[in-house]
Amino acid sequence: MSIHHIERVNVDGSTFHIPVTTKGKYLLWTCLMGCGKCCFPRSLSVLPRDIKNLCDKSGLELEPFIDTHITKVPLPFMPQLSVPTNFEQCPHLKTDKHRQCKVYEARPHSCRLYPFHYNPQSEVGYLEDATKVCPGFYLGDSIDELLPTLKEIAAEAKEGIAYFELATAKLKSRIESQGT
């Protein structure tokens, strides 16, 4: 597949970068529930709501969960969920033939975004390695069938950007207060 250009598509204030092939086909994506190829150990960005949701779903208390599973990073970066690297897949992925997420409704921010990523300027694109790993990519004639997914991703990205902006403002305030 040869990419001719990247089409910029604005969806609810987020600009998506969608590859277009030399034959005019869009590189589209859909989740093939049960494949589990995206559930490999990696550092996962989490929002505060994710930590609460994961605690509620797993029945764990907040403080022990944070102490055990959250890598604290300096502001303005997002906290990271530690996934043990000795696992070949996420420990929340069921190992039966259906291979579905045990915490799907409470899955972290990064999981909700996959295979997309974004930057604070609301620019959204596919993760570079996702097209090599995920079997959910396909070529289509119209971007319309992807729009419902893009709306969900745009809302998720906005929430992440809002958290990032709040964390950045707190960091700036802290720096300014130390300077006086």
mmCIF file of C-alpha atoms in Angstrom:
data_model
loop_
_atom_site.group_PDB
_atom_site.id
_atom_site.type_symbol
_atom_site.label_atom_id
_atom_site.label_comp_id
_atom_site.label_asym_id
_atom_site.label_seq_id
_atom_site.Cartn_x
_atom_site.Cartn_y
_atom_site.Cartn_z
ATOM 1 C CA MET A 1 0.000 0.000 0.000
ATOM 2 C CA SER A 2 1.450 3.313 -1.044
ATOM 3 C CA ILE A 3 0.298 6.497 0.723
ATOM 4 C CA HIS A 4 -0.282 9.428 -1.624
ATOM 5 C CA HIS A 5 -1.229 12.077 0.929
ATOM 6 C CA ILE A 6 -2.734 12.703 4.346
ATOM 7 C CA GLU A 7 -6.221 14.167 4.415
ATOM 8 C CA ARG A 8 -6.978 16.458 7.338
ATOM 9 C CA VAL A 9 -10.511 15.900 8.604
ATOM 10 C CA ASN A 10 -11.993 18.142 11.301
ATOM 11 C CA VAL A 11 -14.334 16.333 13.679
ATOM 12 C CA ASP A 12 -15.719 18.214 16.687
ATOM 13 C CA GLY A 13 -12.679 20.494 16.915
ATOM 14 C CA SER A 14 -10.053 17.769 16.482
ATOM 15 C CA THR A 15 -8.104 17.469 13.242
ATOM 16 C CA PHE A 16 -7.601 13.864 12.164
ATOM 17 C CA HIS A 17 -4.843 12.896 9.768
ATOM 18 C CA ILE A 18 -6.211 10.095 7.583
ATOM 19 C CA PRO A 19 -3.883 8.500 5.016
ATOM 20 C CA VAL A 20 -5.091 8.269 1.405
ATOM 21 C CA THR A 21 -3.494 5.778 -0.991
ATOM 22 C CA THR A 22 -2.316 6.459 -4.510
ATOM 23 C CA LYS A 23 -5.540 4.769 -5.668
ATOM 24 C CA GLY A 24 -7.661 7.272 -3.707
ATOM 25 C CA LYS A 25 -8.663 4.844 -0.935
ATOM 26 C CA TYR A 26 -8.808 5.970 2.696
ATOM 27 C CA LEU A 27 -6.975 3.982 5.352
ATOM 28 C CA LEU A 28 -9.845 3.300 7.765
ATOM 29 C CA TRP A 29 -10.063 1.371 11.007
ATOM 30 C CA THR A 30 -12.551 -0.620 13.031
ATOM 31 C CA CYS A 31 -12.034 -2.565 16.225
ATOM 32 C CA LEU A 32 -12.171 -6.310 15.692
ATOM 33 C CA MET A 33 -13.364 -7.168 19.179
ATOM 34 C CA GLY A 34 -11.587 -10.190 20.567
ATOM 35 C CA CYS A 35 -8.342 -9.945 18.625
ATOM 36 C CA GLY A 36 -6.384 -8.471 21.582
ATOM 37 C CA LYS A 37 -3.401 -7.417 19.449
ATOM 38 C CA CYS A 38 -3.414 -3.939 21.012
ATOM 39 C CA CYS A 39 -3.298 -5.353 24.550
ATOM 40 C CA PHE A 40 0.450 -5.741 24.857
ATOM 41 C CA PRO A 41 2.505 -4.388 27.772
ATOM 42 C CA ARG A 42 3.212 -0.708 27.373
ATOM 43 C CA SER A 43 2.952 2.424 29.401
ATOM 44 C CA LEU A 44 -0.648 3.605 29.419
ATOM 45 C CA SER A 45 -1.680 7.198 30.047
ATOM 46 C CA VAL A 46 -4.524 7.425 32.522
ATOM 47 C CA LEU A 47 -6.796 10.251 33.535
ATOM 48 C CA PRO A 48 -7.941 10.668 37.153
ATOM 49 C CA ARG A 49 -11.346 9.248 36.167
ATOM 50 C CA ASP A 50 -9.594 6.112 34.839
ATOM 51 C CA ILE A 51 -7.938 5.443 38.192
ATOM 52 C CA LYS A 52 -11.275 5.734 40.003
ATOM 53 C CA ASN A 53 -13.062 3.577 37.411
ATOM 54 C CA LEU A 54 -10.385 0.871 37.546
ATOM 55 C CA CYS A 55 -10.571 0.819 41.363
ATOM 56 C CA ASP A 56 -14.357 0.556 41.245
ATOM 57 C CA LYS A 57 -14.243 -2.211 38.623
ATOM 58 C CA SER A 58 -11.522 -4.223 40.383
ATOM 59 C CA GLY A 59 -12.794 -3.626 43.941
ATOM 60 C CA LEU A 60 -9.449 -2.200 45.061
ATOM 61 C CA GLU A 61 -9.028 0.766 47.385
ATOM 62 C CA LEU A 62 -7.722 3.961 45.773
ATOM 63 C CA GLU A 63 -4.464 4.490 47.717
ATOM 64 C CA PRO A 64 -3.158 0.897 47.455
ATOM 65 C CA PHE A 65 -4.087 0.848 43.761
ATOM 66 C CA ILE A 66 -2.179 4.081 43.124
ATOM 67 C CA ASP A 67 0.827 2.880 45.145
ATOM 68 C CA THR A 68 0.935 -0.426 43.273
ATOM 69 C CA HIS A 69 -0.160 0.383 39.735
ATOM 70 C CA ILE A 70 0.423 4.065 38.989
ATOM 71 C CA THR A 71 3.753 5.522 37.968
ATOM 72 C CA LYS A 72 3.749 9.091 39.168
ATOM 73 C CA VAL A 73 5.272 11.451 36.661
ATOM 74 C CA PRO A 74 6.032 15.152 37.089
ATOM 75 C CA LEU A 75 3.479 17.650 35.847
ATOM 76 C CA PRO A 76 2.363 18.369 33.159
ATOM 77 C CA PHE A 77 2.536 14.734 32.045
ATOM 78 C CA MET A 78 -0.268 12.262 32.619
ATOM 79 C CA PRO A 79 0.051 9.538 35.239
ATOM 80 C CA GLN A 80 0.965 6.165 33.759
ATOM 81 C CA LEU A 81 -0.596 2.814 34.528
ATOM 82 C CA SER A 82 2.121 0.251 35.140
ATOM 83 C CA VAL A 83 1.560 -2.918 33.184
ATOM 84 C CA PRO A 84 4.075 -5.571 34.252
ATOM 85 C CA THR A 85 6.528 -6.197 31.424
ATOM 86 C CA ASN A 86 6.758 -9.885 32.305
ATOM 87 C CA PHE A 87 3.276 -10.294 30.833
ATOM 88 C CA GLU A 88 3.000 -11.034 27.121
ATOM 89 C CA GLN A 89 -0.365 -9.275 27.135
ATOM 90 C CA CYS A 90 -2.321 -6.980 29.413
ATOM 91 C CA PRO A 91 -3.374 -8.788 32.584
ATOM 92 C CA HIS A 92 -6.931 -7.487 32.018
ATOM 93 C CA LEU A 93 -7.277 -9.361 28.720
ATOM 94 C CA LYS A 94 -9.236 -12.578 29.083
ATOM 95 C CA THR A 95 -7.279 -15.581 27.880
ATOM 96 C CA ASP A 96 -10.305 -17.520 26.641
ATOM 97 C CA LYS A 97 -11.224 -17.794 22.954
ATOM 98 C CA HIS A 98 -13.109 -14.450 23.058
ATOM 99 C CA ARG A 99 -10.046 -12.492 24.267
ATOM 100 C CA GLN A 100 -12.065 -9.544 25.560
ATOM 101 C CA CYS A 101 -11.087 -6.942 28.128
ATOM 102 C CA LYS A 102 -12.155 -7.698 31.704
ATOM 103 C CA VAL A 103 -12.344 -3.966 32.487
ATOM 104 C CA TYR A 104 -13.631 -2.740 29.097
ATOM 105 C CA GLU A 105 -16.043 -0.140 30.510
ATOM 106 C CA ALA A 106 -13.287 1.141 32.831
ATOM 107 C CA ARG A 107 -10.383 0.785 30.374
ATOM 108 C CA PRO A 108 -7.763 3.537 30.532
ATOM 109 C CA HIS A 109 -7.524 6.614 28.334
ATOM 110 C CA SER A 110 -4.789 5.129 26.110
ATOM 111 C CA CYS A 111 -6.891 2.020 25.460
ATOM 112 C CA ARG A 112 -9.925 4.120 24.513
ATOM 113 C CA LEU A 113 -7.811 6.030 21.993
ATOM 114 C CA TYR A 114 -6.041 3.096 20.360
ATOM 115 C CA PRO A 115 -4.952 3.079 17.521
ATOM 116 C CA PHE A 116 -4.954 6.887 17.584
ATOM 117 C CA HIS A 117 -2.769 9.388 19.403
ATOM 118 C CA TYR A 118 -3.051 13.142 19.744
ATOM 119 C CA ASN A 119 -1.079 16.210 20.711
ATOM 120 C CA PRO A 120 -2.195 19.253 22.729
ATOM 121 C CA GLN A 121 -3.090 21.086 19.512
ATOM 122 C CA SER A 122 -5.919 18.555 18.877
ATOM 123 C CA GLU A 123 -4.062 16.937 15.992
ATOM 124 C CA VAL A 124 -4.967 13.244 15.875
ATOM 125 C CA GLY A 125 -3.388 10.469 13.841
ATOM 126 C CA TYR A 126 -2.819 6.737 13.823
ATOM 127 C CA LEU A 127 -0.016 5.389 15.986
ATOM 128 C CA GLU A 128 2.848 4.616 13.629
ATOM 129 C CA ASP A 129 3.220 0.964 14.629
ATOM 130 C CA ALA A 130 -0.535 0.300 14.882
ATOM 131 C CA THR A 131 -0.926 -0.455 11.187
ATOM 132 C CA LYS A 132 1.655 -3.235 11.580
ATOM 133 C CA VAL A 133 -0.024 -4.772 14.657
ATOM 134 C CA CYS A 134 -3.761 -4.170 14.364
ATOM 135 C CA PRO A 135 -5.783 -6.199 11.837
ATOM 136 C CA GLY A 136 -8.632 -3.663 12.000
ATOM 137 C CA PHE A 137 -7.208 -1.405 9.266
ATOM 138 C CA TYR A 138 -8.776 -1.574 5.834
ATOM 139 C CA LEU A 139 -9.128 0.541 2.691
ATOM 140 C CA GLY A 140 -12.410 2.293 2.012
ATOM 141 C CA ASP A 141 -13.909 4.686 -0.524
ATOM 142 C CA SER A 142 -15.365 7.147 1.991
ATOM 143 C CA ILE A 143 -14.380 8.449 5.370
ATOM 144 C CA ASP A 144 -18.066 8.577 6.383
ATOM 145 C CA GLU A 145 -18.076 5.090 7.896
ATOM 146 C CA LEU A 146 -15.260 6.124 10.237
ATOM 147 C CA LEU A 147 -16.988 9.313 11.482
ATOM 148 C CA PRO A 148 -18.791 7.775 14.515
ATOM 149 C CA THR A 149 -15.449 6.401 15.756
ATOM 150 C CA LEU A 150 -13.710 9.724 15.102
ATOM 151 C CA LYS A 151 -16.367 11.531 17.183
ATOM 152 C CA GLU A 152 -15.659 9.199 20.136
ATOM 153 C CA ILE A 153 -11.904 9.643 19.736
ATOM 154 C CA ALA A 154 -12.295 13.451 19.491
ATOM 155 C CA ALA A 155 -14.227 13.534 22.784
ATOM 156 C CA GLU A 156 -11.616 11.347 24.486
ATOM 157 C CA ALA A 157 -8.759 13.470 23.132
ATOM 158 C CA LYS A 158 -10.477 16.665 24.359
ATOM 159 C CA GLU A 159 -10.678 15.228 27.865
ATOM 160 C CA GLY A 160 -6.987 14.332 27.768
ATOM 161 C CA ILE A 161 -6.046 17.762 26.435
ATOM 162 C CA ALA A 162 -8.125 19.459 29.156
ATOM 163 C CA TYR A 163 -6.289 17.435 31.811
ATOM 164 C CA PHE A 164 -2.927 18.270 30.195
ATOM 165 C CA GLU A 165 -3.790 21.995 30.111
ATOM 166 C CA LEU A 166 -4.879 21.937 33.767
ATOM 167 C CA ALA A 167 -1.671 20.135 34.766
ATOM 168 C CA THR A 168 0.403 22.606 32.739
ATOM 169 C CA ALA A 169 -1.350 25.571 34.425
ATOM 170 C CA LYS A 170 -0.643 24.033 37.866
ATOM 171 C CA LEU A 171 3.008 23.550 36.951
ATOM 172 C CA LYS A 172 3.330 27.146 35.704
ATOM 173 C CA SER A 173 1.666 28.416 38.885
ATOM 174 C CA ARG A 174 4.054 26.364 41.017
ATOM 175 C CA ILE A 175 7.076 27.714 39.092
ATOM 176 C CA GLU A 176 5.823 31.290 39.344
ATOM 177 C CA SER A 177 5.189 31.006 43.092
ATOM 178 C CA GLN A 178 8.715 29.667 43.651
ATOM 179 C CA GLY A 179 10.180 32.543 41.668
ATOM 180 C CA THR A 180 8.742 35.231 43.936
#
